[in-house]
């Protein structure tokens, strides 16, 4: 721990960088997919509950731990003189973040491919090669499905784009926290909100907007099963960047007057807003274009459904390019935050220069991400193990540490900025961190695993 450790310079920078980490493919790509696969509105309902009851308090626990410990995911425990057992929690967090990084780089690469193809217009040109089987799909959906296969599965495209993403990460990470991450996030995240808002408006004009919205917004309570709950919990934690040591690491760059409670609330609400906006865009489109079968296979939703929407608009290529540019940036700020966990760890722990540790962390990804790009089984396994098992486990560990074992008064001091602000919510947050979160997360996890 050094005196002049880098800090975010402004409060806006804190929010923008943390939102930059939270808002990413998890909201735009993973959320609609999960909602689709888990019953629409039923999933949304559990997801929102998870964010409020568990997500926000766990986020405050991570912030407190990070700022008080002022180090990386393992170093914080060391600085707070925790017993060595706790290092395992930090270690698991780093492991989870690295597993997620492997496939996240690949999907970020897809967004880059879609950006190129929107600019060149290839995405919207008719397909001349053989069409895939797709009973009952309209020709346009078939075309976009075919394009998607070309762009994300065939040949070198997915690999090259993934490598470009890794290289950009290397560059930004070497430049460092303030210049690299903060500046990028400040400019581009607000733009993403605006364009999503515009697309929500467009989605409302689609012929079957009502039916789509009611699938997404009117819950069928009987659809809530243990599997839906674990998926919603996993999604909410993934989306808020919890359980990976990211917020611990980022909070160590927060200044002492940053309000942790307010930051957690703002970040979570903005993150949820983006996810909900995506649902409002995607589901009217799904119903209006009569998507079924393969086009509905969750993970591809964004890459087939949205181009269909863009094709309806005047200025198709412009909107498409703009959207995929912003999605790419949103994804990039998230990859950078995920990689930062490991980079911060290696830098702090082995006293390496930022350049060396960045290279050490990111070079293996050329191989590991290639594996994810080429094998959907490796991809899906890493995703579900990290998201549905490791993230909840780490979150339980962090709650137990912060709630029961951390130095006395740490939570209070962090939430109230050493008594400078009132901590009216402190008792509730403490109750949740100590009892509610560990028990509830464990229950959901267990029932999801056996159910
Ligand atoms: N929260 C980001 C998203 O929703 C992804 C992410 C996951 C970022 C894990 C950091 C850590 O896309």
Short mmCIF file of C-alpha atoms and ligand atoms in Angstrom, two decimals:
data_model
loop_
_atom_site.label_atom_id
_atom_site.label_comp_id
_atom_site.label_asym_id
_atom_site.label_seq_id
_atom_site.Cartn_x
_atom_site.Cartn_y
_atom_site.Cartn_z
CA UNK A 1 0.00 0.00 0.00
CA UNK A 2 1.59 3.22 -1.08
CA UNK A 3 0.67 6.75 -0.06
CA UNK A 4 0.26 7.99 -3.58
CA UNK A 5 -1.83 5.13 -4.90
CA UNK A 6 -3.82 6.29 -7.94
CA UNK A 7 -7.33 7.53 -7.21
CA UNK A 8 -10.24 8.50 -9.39
CA UNK A 9 -10.16 12.28 -9.66
CA UNK A 10 -13.83 13.27 -9.54
CA UNK A 11 -17.07 11.92 -8.15
CA UNK A 12 -18.41 11.76 -11.68
CA UNK A 13 -15.37 9.72 -12.60
CA UNK A 14 -16.10 7.30 -9.77
CA UNK A 15 -19.67 6.78 -10.90
CA UNK A 16 -18.80 6.67 -14.58
CA UNK A 17 -16.01 4.13 -14.14
CA UNK A 18 -18.07 1.92 -11.83
CA UNK A 19 -21.09 2.16 -14.10
CA UNK A 20 -18.69 1.51 -16.95
CA UNK A 21 -17.75 -1.75 -15.29
CA UNK A 22 -21.32 -2.67 -14.43
CA UNK A 23 -22.97 -1.77 -17.71
CA UNK A 24 -21.77 -4.03 -20.44
CA UNK A 25 -22.61 -7.16 -22.31
CA UNK A 26 -24.26 -8.41 -19.15
CA UNK A 27 -27.06 -5.91 -19.62
CA UNK A 28 -27.31 -5.78 -23.37
CA UNK A 29 -26.50 -9.31 -24.41
CA UNK A 30 -26.79 -11.60 -21.39
CA UNK A 31 -29.85 -10.08 -19.72
CA UNK A 32 -32.34 -10.42 -22.63
CA UNK A 33 -31.02 -13.92 -23.23
CA UNK A 34 -31.55 -14.98 -19.63
CA UNK A 35 -34.95 -13.29 -19.47
CA UNK A 36 -35.97 -15.09 -22.63
CA UNK A 37 -34.82 -18.47 -21.35
CA UNK A 38 -36.35 -18.02 -17.89
CA UNK A 39 -39.91 -16.93 -18.53
CA UNK A 40 -39.67 -13.21 -19.26
CA UNK A 41 -41.43 -11.16 -16.60
CA UNK A 42 -41.03 -13.82 -13.90
CA UNK A 43 -37.28 -13.56 -14.37
CA UNK A 44 -37.38 -9.78 -14.38
CA UNK A 45 -39.23 -9.75 -11.09
CA UNK A 46 -36.76 -12.03 -9.29
CA UNK A 47 -33.89 -10.15 -10.86
CA UNK A 48 -35.12 -6.79 -9.55
CA UNK A 49 -35.64 -8.28 -6.08
CA UNK A 50 -32.12 -9.70 -6.16
CA UNK A 51 -30.67 -6.31 -7.05
CA UNK A 52 -32.45 -4.50 -4.22
CA UNK A 53 -32.31 -7.05 -1.43
CA UNK A 54 -28.90 -8.54 -2.14
CA UNK A 55 -27.06 -6.67 -4.86
CA UNK A 56 -26.93 -3.21 -3.36
CA UNK A 57 -25.93 -4.30 0.18
CA UNK A 58 -23.33 -6.73 -1.18
CA UNK A 59 -21.99 -3.92 -3.33
CA UNK A 60 -21.66 -1.73 -0.25
CA UNK A 61 -19.81 -4.55 1.50
CA UNK A 62 -17.39 -4.79 -1.43
CA UNK A 63 -16.89 -1.05 -1.50
CA UNK A 64 -16.20 -0.93 2.24
CA UNK A 65 -13.77 -3.79 2.05
CA UNK A 66 -11.96 -2.27 -0.91
CA UNK A 67 -11.61 1.22 0.44
CA UNK A 68 -10.70 0.16 3.98
CA UNK A 69 -8.27 -2.47 2.76
CA UNK A 70 -6.98 -0.20 0.00
CA UNK A 71 -5.61 -2.97 -2.17
CA UNK A 72 -6.47 -5.77 -4.58
CA UNK A 73 -8.92 -8.61 -3.87
CA UNK A 74 -6.42 -10.59 -1.80
CA UNK A 75 -4.33 -7.67 -0.54
CA UNK A 76 -7.29 -6.09 1.25
CA UNK A 77 -7.48 -9.06 3.59
CA UNK A 78 -3.78 -8.80 4.24
CA UNK A 79 -3.95 -5.06 4.94
CA UNK A 80 -6.84 -5.61 7.33
CA UNK A 81 -4.85 -8.33 9.10
CA UNK A 82 -7.40 -11.01 8.35
CA UNK A 83 -6.44 -14.62 8.89
CA UNK A 84 -4.95 -16.28 5.88
CA UNK A 85 -8.10 -18.33 5.25
CA UNK A 86 -9.73 -15.23 3.86
CA UNK A 87 -7.19 -15.03 1.10
CA UNK A 88 -9.11 -17.93 -0.45
CA UNK A 89 -12.13 -15.67 -0.90
CA UNK A 90 -10.00 -13.12 -2.73
CA UNK A 91 -8.34 -15.88 -4.72
CA UNK A 92 -11.67 -17.32 -5.81
CA UNK A 93 -12.77 -13.84 -6.84
CA UNK A 94 -9.71 -13.44 -9.01
CA UNK A 95 -10.27 -16.89 -10.49
CA UNK A 96 -13.91 -16.09 -11.28
CA UNK A 97 -12.99 -12.79 -12.86
CA UNK A 98 -10.38 -14.45 -15.02
CA UNK A 99 -12.80 -17.17 -16.15
CA UNK A 100 -15.32 -14.52 -17.12
CA UNK A 101 -12.66 -12.50 -18.87
CA UNK A 102 -11.91 -15.45 -21.17
CA UNK A 103 -15.35 -15.54 -22.74
CA UNK A 104 -16.17 -11.87 -22.29
CA UNK A 105 -13.30 -10.95 -24.61
CA UNK A 106 -14.86 -13.17 -27.25
CA UNK A 107 -18.30 -11.57 -27.10
CA UNK A 108 -16.69 -8.12 -27.12
CA UNK A 109 -14.96 -9.31 -30.29
CA UNK A 110 -18.36 -10.15 -31.80
CA UNK A 111 -19.56 -6.61 -31.15
CA UNK A 112 -16.48 -5.35 -32.94
CA UNK A 113 -17.19 -7.60 -35.92
CA UNK A 114 -20.74 -6.28 -36.03
CA UNK A 115 -19.38 -2.76 -35.94
CA UNK A 116 -17.15 -3.40 -38.98
CA UNK A 117 -19.95 -5.16 -40.82
CA UNK A 118 -22.43 -2.37 -40.08
CA UNK A 119 -20.02 0.20 -41.42
CA UNK A 120 -19.26 -1.80 -44.54
CA UNK A 121 -22.92 -2.72 -44.90
CA UNK A 122 -22.24 -6.45 -45.34
CA UNK A 123 -24.51 -7.23 -42.41
CA UNK A 124 -27.47 -5.94 -44.38
CA UNK A 125 -26.64 -7.43 -47.74
CA UNK A 126 -28.64 -10.47 -48.81
CA UNK A 127 -26.96 -13.78 -48.08
CA UNK A 128 -25.95 -15.70 -51.16
CA UNK A 129 -24.65 -18.90 -49.60
CA UNK A 130 -26.88 -21.75 -48.48
CA UNK A 131 -29.34 -20.76 -45.78
CA UNK A 132 -29.45 -22.66 -42.48
CA UNK A 133 -32.43 -24.81 -41.66
CA UNK A 134 -34.97 -22.79 -39.77
CA UNK A 135 -38.52 -23.96 -39.99
CA UNK A 136 -41.03 -21.16 -39.82
CA UNK A 137 -38.55 -18.33 -39.71
CA UNK A 138 -39.10 -15.39 -41.98
CA UNK A 139 -36.44 -14.93 -44.66
CA UNK A 140 -35.00 -11.89 -43.03
CA UNK A 141 -34.49 -13.64 -39.71
CA UNK A 142 -32.86 -16.50 -41.56
CA UNK A 143 -30.56 -14.08 -43.25
CA UNK A 144 -29.43 -12.50 -40.00
CA UNK A 145 -29.02 -15.90 -38.41
CA UNK A 146 -26.84 -16.95 -41.30
CA UNK A 147 -24.80 -13.76 -41.04
CA UNK A 148 -24.34 -14.34 -37.34
CA UNK A 149 -22.92 -17.81 -37.96
CA UNK A 150 -20.50 -16.32 -40.44
CA UNK A 151 -19.39 -13.59 -38.09
CA UNK A 152 -19.10 -15.40 -34.82
CA UNK A 153 -18.33 -18.97 -35.72
CA UNK A 154 -16.66 -19.33 -39.07
CA UNK A 155 -13.01 -18.87 -39.87
CA UNK A 156 -10.68 -16.35 -38.38
CA UNK A 157 -13.08 -13.43 -37.85
CA UNK A 158 -14.00 -14.19 -34.25
CA UNK A 159 -10.36 -14.84 -33.35
CA UNK A 160 -8.98 -11.71 -34.97
CA UNK A 161 -11.57 -9.52 -33.30
CA UNK A 162 -10.93 -11.12 -29.94
CA UNK A 163 -7.22 -10.45 -30.34
CA UNK A 164 -7.89 -6.82 -31.22
CA UNK A 165 -9.96 -6.50 -28.05
CA UNK A 166 -7.17 -8.02 -25.97
CA UNK A 167 -4.65 -5.62 -27.47
CA UNK A 168 -6.85 -2.60 -26.78
CA UNK A 169 -7.15 -3.82 -23.20
CA UNK A 170 -3.38 -4.03 -22.93
CA UNK A 171 -3.05 -0.45 -24.14
CA UNK A 172 -5.68 1.01 -21.82
CA UNK A 173 -4.47 -0.95 -18.80
CA UNK A 174 -0.92 0.21 -19.31
CA UNK A 175 -2.03 3.83 -19.52
CA UNK A 176 -3.67 3.28 -16.14
CA UNK A 177 -6.68 4.07 -14.05
CA UNK A 178 -7.19 7.79 -14.49
CA UNK A 179 -6.15 8.46 -18.03
CA UNK A 180 -7.30 5.18 -19.47
CA UNK A 181 -10.45 4.05 -17.77
CA UNK A 182 -11.91 7.20 -16.33
CA UNK A 183 -11.69 9.33 -19.44
CA UNK A 184 -13.13 6.75 -21.78
CA UNK A 185 -16.05 6.00 -19.49
CA UNK A 186 -16.90 9.64 -18.87
CA UNK A 187 -17.47 10.39 -22.50
CA UNK A 188 -19.12 7.33 -23.90
CA UNK A 189 -21.38 5.86 -21.26
CA UNK A 190 -23.90 8.75 -21.31
CA UNK A 191 -24.16 8.38 -25.06
CA UNK A 192 -25.16 4.76 -24.69
CA UNK A 193 -28.09 5.71 -22.47
CA UNK A 194 -29.33 8.22 -24.99
CA UNK A 195 -29.23 5.90 -27.93
CA UNK A 196 -30.95 3.10 -26.01
CA UNK A 197 -33.68 5.53 -25.06
CA UNK A 198 -34.16 6.40 -28.72
CA UNK A 199 -34.38 2.71 -29.64
CA UNK A 200 -36.98 2.15 -26.92
CA UNK A 201 -39.08 4.71 -28.76
CA UNK A 202 -38.58 2.85 -32.02
CA UNK A 203 -39.49 -0.48 -30.42
CA UNK A 204 -42.79 0.99 -29.24
CA UNK A 205 -43.79 1.61 -32.84
CA UNK A 206 -43.36 -2.04 -33.85
CA UNK A 207 -46.61 -3.82 -34.74
CA UNK A 208 -46.71 -6.22 -31.79
CA UNK A 209 -45.07 -4.00 -29.21
CA UNK A 210 -47.82 -4.65 -26.68
CA UNK A 211 -47.53 -8.43 -26.73
CA UNK A 212 -43.76 -8.21 -26.45
CA UNK A 213 -43.96 -5.86 -23.51
CA UNK A 214 -46.46 -7.96 -21.68
CA UNK A 215 -44.20 -11.03 -22.01
CA UNK A 216 -41.43 -8.96 -20.46
CA UNK A 217 -43.43 -7.04 -17.87
CA UNK A 218 -46.43 -9.13 -16.74
CA UNK A 219 -45.15 -11.86 -14.46
CA UNK A 220 -46.60 -15.33 -14.40
CA UNK A 221 -45.82 -16.25 -10.81
CA UNK A 222 -46.02 -19.97 -11.46
CA UNK A 223 -43.00 -19.59 -13.74
CA UNK A 224 -40.75 -18.78 -10.77
CA UNK A 225 -38.72 -21.93 -10.13
CA UNK A 226 -35.46 -22.53 -8.25
CA UNK A 227 -33.62 -22.52 -11.57
CA UNK A 228 -35.14 -19.17 -12.47
CA UNK A 229 -34.01 -17.85 -9.08
CA UNK A 230 -30.41 -18.99 -9.36
CA UNK A 231 -30.22 -17.64 -12.89
CA UNK A 232 -31.68 -14.31 -11.81
CA UNK A 233 -29.30 -14.13 -8.85
CA UNK A 234 -26.33 -15.00 -11.06
CA UNK A 235 -27.41 -12.45 -13.64
CA UNK A 236 -27.89 -9.69 -11.09
CA UNK A 237 -24.43 -10.29 -9.60
CA UNK A 238 -22.81 -10.61 -13.00
CA UNK A 239 -24.49 -7.44 -14.14
CA UNK A 240 -23.48 -5.46 -11.06
CA UNK A 241 -19.92 -6.82 -11.34
CA UNK A 242 -20.22 -8.38 -7.89
CA UNK A 243 -18.33 -11.29 -6.42
CA UNK A 244 -15.29 -10.86 -8.60
CA UNK A 245 -13.22 -8.45 -6.60
CA UNK A 246 -13.82 -5.76 -9.19
CA UNK A 247 -15.67 -3.42 -6.91
CA UNK A 248 -13.20 -4.18 -4.13
CA UNK A 249 -10.40 -3.16 -6.45
CA UNK A 250 -12.21 -0.11 -7.81
CA UNK A 251 -13.20 1.07 -4.34
CA UNK A 252 -9.52 1.13 -3.43
CA UNK A 253 -9.27 3.92 -6.02
CA UNK A 254 -12.13 5.86 -4.37
CA UNK A 255 -11.31 8.91 -2.31
CA UNK A 256 -12.18 9.12 1.36
CA UNK A 257 -15.15 11.42 0.77
CA UNK A 258 -16.84 9.22 -1.84
CA UNK A 259 -20.24 8.21 -0.46
CA UNK A 260 -20.39 4.45 -0.75
CA UNK A 261 -24.12 4.03 -0.17
CA UNK A 262 -25.12 6.63 -2.68
CA UNK A 263 -22.63 5.30 -5.20
CA UNK A 264 -23.97 1.76 -4.83
CA UNK A 265 -27.54 2.94 -5.31
CA UNK A 266 -26.75 5.10 -8.33
CA UNK A 267 -24.69 2.43 -10.03
CA UNK A 268 -27.29 -0.27 -9.42
CA UNK A 269 -30.20 1.80 -10.63
CA UNK A 270 -28.40 2.84 -13.79
CA UNK A 271 -27.33 -0.72 -14.43
CA UNK A 272 -30.85 -2.02 -13.98
CA UNK A 273 -32.21 0.73 -16.17
CA UNK A 274 -30.02 -0.35 -19.07
CA UNK A 275 -31.07 -3.96 -18.68
CA UNK A 276 -34.75 -3.04 -18.56
CA UNK A 277 -34.39 -0.74 -21.57
CA UNK A 278 -32.85 -3.63 -23.48
CA UNK A 279 -35.84 -5.79 -22.61
CA UNK A 280 -38.16 -3.05 -23.76
CA UNK A 281 -36.31 -2.95 -27.06
CA UNK A 282 -35.81 -6.67 -27.64
CA UNK A 283 -39.11 -8.29 -26.67
CA UNK A 284 -41.41 -6.18 -28.84
CA UNK A 285 -39.03 -6.99 -31.68
CA UNK A 286 -39.01 -10.70 -30.89
CA UNK A 287 -42.79 -10.89 -31.05
CA UNK A 288 -43.20 -8.51 -33.98
CA UNK A 289 -40.74 -10.39 -36.16
CA UNK A 290 -42.13 -13.74 -35.09
CA UNK A 291 -38.81 -15.06 -33.88
CA UNK A 292 -38.75 -18.65 -32.77
CA UNK A 293 -36.37 -21.57 -32.63
CA UNK A 294 -32.76 -20.85 -33.24
CA UNK A 295 -33.17 -17.09 -33.46
CA UNK A 296 -34.38 -17.22 -29.90
CA UNK A 297 -31.44 -19.12 -28.54
CA UNK A 298 -30.69 -16.57 -25.94
CA UNK A 299 -27.10 -15.71 -26.45
CA UNK A 300 -27.66 -14.74 -30.06
CA UNK A 301 -30.72 -12.59 -29.49
CA UNK A 302 -28.95 -9.26 -29.75
CA UNK A 303 -27.08 -10.24 -32.88
CA UNK A 304 -30.19 -11.29 -34.79
CA UNK A 305 -33.09 -9.33 -33.35
CA UNK A 306 -31.51 -5.92 -33.25
CA UNK A 307 -30.29 -5.96 -36.85
CA UNK A 308 -33.90 -6.75 -37.77
CA UNK A 309 -34.99 -3.61 -35.97
CA UNK A 310 -32.26 -1.55 -37.60
CA UNK A 311 -33.25 -2.87 -41.02
CA UNK A 312 -36.66 -1.25 -40.50
CA UNK A 313 -35.21 2.17 -39.83
CA UNK A 314 -34.13 4.79 -42.29
CA UNK A 315 -30.35 5.08 -42.04
CA UNK A 316 -29.97 1.41 -41.13
CA UNK A 317 -26.21 1.32 -41.34
CA UNK A 318 -25.75 4.48 -39.33
CA UNK A 319 -27.91 3.32 -36.40
CA UNK A 320 -26.45 -0.12 -36.53
CA UNK A 321 -22.88 1.15 -36.53
CA UNK A 322 -23.60 3.63 -33.75
CA UNK A 323 -25.24 0.97 -31.61
CA UNK A 324 -22.48 -1.57 -32.02
CA UNK A 325 -19.86 1.11 -31.42
CA UNK A 326 -21.45 2.02 -28.10
CA UNK A 327 -21.98 -1.62 -27.18
CA UNK A 328 -18.35 -2.24 -27.97
CA UNK A 329 -17.29 0.60 -25.69
CA UNK A 330 -19.61 -0.58 -22.93
CA UNK A 331 -18.12 -4.04 -23.26
CA UNK A 332 -14.61 -2.65 -23.32
CA UNK A 333 -14.98 -0.69 -20.08
CA UNK A 334 -16.18 -3.94 -18.51
CA UNK A 335 -13.34 -6.08 -19.86
CA UNK A 336 -10.92 -3.48 -18.56
CA UNK A 337 -12.46 -3.60 -15.10
CA UNK A 338 -12.36 -7.39 -15.08
CA UNK A 339 -8.74 -7.49 -16.19
CA UNK A 340 -7.87 -4.79 -13.68
CA UNK A 341 -8.61 -7.25 -10.85
CA UNK A 342 -5.79 -9.51 -11.92
CA UNK A 343 -3.49 -6.71 -13.00
CA UNK A 344 -3.89 -4.92 -9.65
CA UNK A 345 -3.25 -8.20 -7.87
CA UNK A 346 -0.07 -8.97 -9.76
CA UNK A 347 1.18 -5.39 -9.47
CA UNK A 348 0.54 -5.14 -5.73
CA UNK A 349 1.57 -8.62 -4.87
CA UNK A 350 4.72 -9.16 -6.88
CA UNK A 351 5.74 -5.52 -7.04
CA UNK A 352 5.82 -5.67 -10.84
CA UNK A 353 5.51 -2.66 -13.08
CA UNK A 354 2.07 -2.06 -14.59
CA UNK A 355 3.36 -2.89 -18.03
CA UNK A 356 4.81 -6.23 -16.97
CA UNK A 357 1.80 -7.29 -14.96
CA UNK A 358 -0.60 -6.27 -17.72
CA UNK A 359 1.30 -8.41 -20.20
CA UNK A 360 1.54 -11.31 -17.78
CA UNK A 361 -2.22 -11.27 -17.16
CA UNK A 362 -3.42 -10.70 -20.70
CA UNK A 363 -1.05 -12.76 -22.83
CA UNK A 364 -2.53 -16.16 -21.83
CA UNK A 365 -5.90 -14.90 -23.03
CA UNK A 366 -4.80 -15.19 -26.63
CA UNK A 367 -4.95 -18.94 -26.11
CA UNK A 368 -7.76 -19.17 -23.56
CA UNK A 369 -10.15 -16.85 -25.35
CA UNK A 370 -9.47 -18.64 -28.62
CA UNK A 371 -10.66 -21.79 -26.94
CA UNK A 372 -13.89 -20.05 -25.89
CA UNK A 373 -14.35 -18.59 -29.35
CA UNK A 374 -14.12 -21.99 -30.94
CA UNK A 375 -15.88 -24.18 -28.40
CA UNK A 376 -19.33 -23.28 -27.22
CA UNK A 377 -19.06 -25.94 -24.52
CA UNK A 378 -15.97 -24.38 -22.95
CA UNK A 379 -17.68 -21.01 -23.30
CA UNK A 380 -20.94 -22.06 -21.64
CA UNK A 381 -19.20 -24.03 -18.88
CA UNK A 382 -16.96 -21.14 -17.90
CA UNK A 383 -19.97 -18.82 -17.93
CA UNK A 384 -22.26 -20.94 -15.81
CA UNK A 385 -19.63 -22.14 -13.30
CA UNK A 386 -18.25 -18.64 -12.76
CA UNK A 387 -21.59 -16.88 -12.75
CA UNK A 388 -23.83 -19.28 -10.90
CA UNK A 389 -21.31 -20.82 -8.49
CA UNK A 390 -18.18 -18.74 -7.98
CA UNK A 391 -19.82 -15.32 -7.84
CA UNK A 392 -22.37 -16.30 -5.19
CA UNK A 393 -19.66 -18.11 -3.18
CA UNK A 394 -17.34 -15.11 -3.15
CA UNK A 395 -20.22 -12.82 -2.26
CA UNK A 396 -21.13 -15.00 0.69
CA UNK A 397 -17.49 -14.95 1.79
CA UNK A 398 -17.26 -11.17 1.54
CA UNK A 399 -20.50 -10.67 3.46
CA UNK A 400 -19.37 -12.98 6.24
CA UNK A 401 -16.03 -11.25 6.46
CA UNK A 402 -17.38 -7.71 6.39
CA UNK A 403 -20.33 -8.58 8.65
CA UNK A 404 -18.54 -10.63 11.28
CA UNK A 405 -14.76 -10.66 11.04
CA UNK A 406 -13.60 -7.31 9.71
CA UNK A 407 -11.94 -4.87 12.14
CA UNK A 408 -14.54 -3.50 14.52
CA UNK A 409 -16.34 -0.43 13.20
CA UNK A 410 -14.99 -0.81 9.65
CA UNK A 411 -18.38 -1.02 7.97
CA UNK A 412 -19.73 1.91 9.94
CA UNK A 413 -16.66 4.05 9.30
CA UNK A 414 -16.79 3.33 5.58
CA UNK A 415 -20.52 3.83 5.11
CA UNK A 416 -20.56 7.06 7.13
CA UNK A 417 -17.19 8.30 5.85
CA UNK A 418 -15.85 8.25 9.41
CA UNK A 419 -18.96 9.84 10.84
CA UNK A 420 -19.07 12.72 8.39
CA UNK A 421 -22.39 11.65 6.91
CA UNK A 422 -25.42 10.13 8.56
CA UNK A 423 -25.67 6.42 8.11
CA UNK A 424 -29.39 5.98 8.54
CA UNK A 425 -29.47 2.85 6.42
CA UNK A 426 -26.52 1.34 8.24
CA UNK A 427 -28.56 -0.97 10.54
CA UNK A 428 -30.50 -2.42 7.62
CA UNK A 429 -27.40 -2.87 5.52
CA UNK A 430 -25.58 -4.53 8.42
CA UNK A 431 -28.49 -6.88 9.00
CA UNK A 432 -28.54 -7.89 5.37
CA UNK A 433 -24.77 -8.30 5.14
CA UNK A 434 -24.63 -10.38 8.32
CA UNK A 435 -27.65 -12.61 8.02
CA UNK A 436 -29.94 -12.14 5.06
CA UNK A 437 -27.45 -12.16 2.21
CA UNK A 438 -25.32 -15.17 3.22
CA UNK A 439 -28.37 -17.30 4.03
CA UNK A 440 -30.44 -16.29 1.03
CA UNK A 441 -27.60 -16.57 -1.46
CA UNK A 442 -26.70 -20.00 -0.09
CA UNK A 443 -30.31 -21.16 -0.27
CA UNK A 444 -30.78 -19.96 -3.81
CA UNK A 445 -27.50 -21.53 -4.84
CA UNK A 446 -28.25 -24.89 -3.30
CA UNK A 447 -31.79 -25.10 -4.55
CA UNK A 448 -30.68 -24.00 -8.01
CA UNK A 449 -27.95 -26.63 -8.10
CA UNK A 450 -30.15 -29.51 -7.03
CA UNK A 451 -33.34 -28.23 -8.66
N1 LIG B 1 -21.04 -6.25 -15.16
C1 LIG B 1 -20.57 -6.36 -16.50
C2 LIG B 1 -21.73 -6.55 -17.42
O1 LIG B 1 -22.84 -6.63 -16.98
C3 LIG B 1 -19.71 -7.51 -16.74
C4 LIG B 1 -18.75 -7.71 -15.75
C5 LIG B 1 -18.76 -8.87 -15.14
C6 LIG B 1 -17.88 -6.72 -15.46
C7 LIG B 1 -17.87 -9.09 -14.23
C8 LIG B 1 -17.00 -6.93 -14.53
C9 LIG B 1 -17.00 -8.12 -13.89
O2 LIG B 1 -21.52 -6.68 -18.61
#
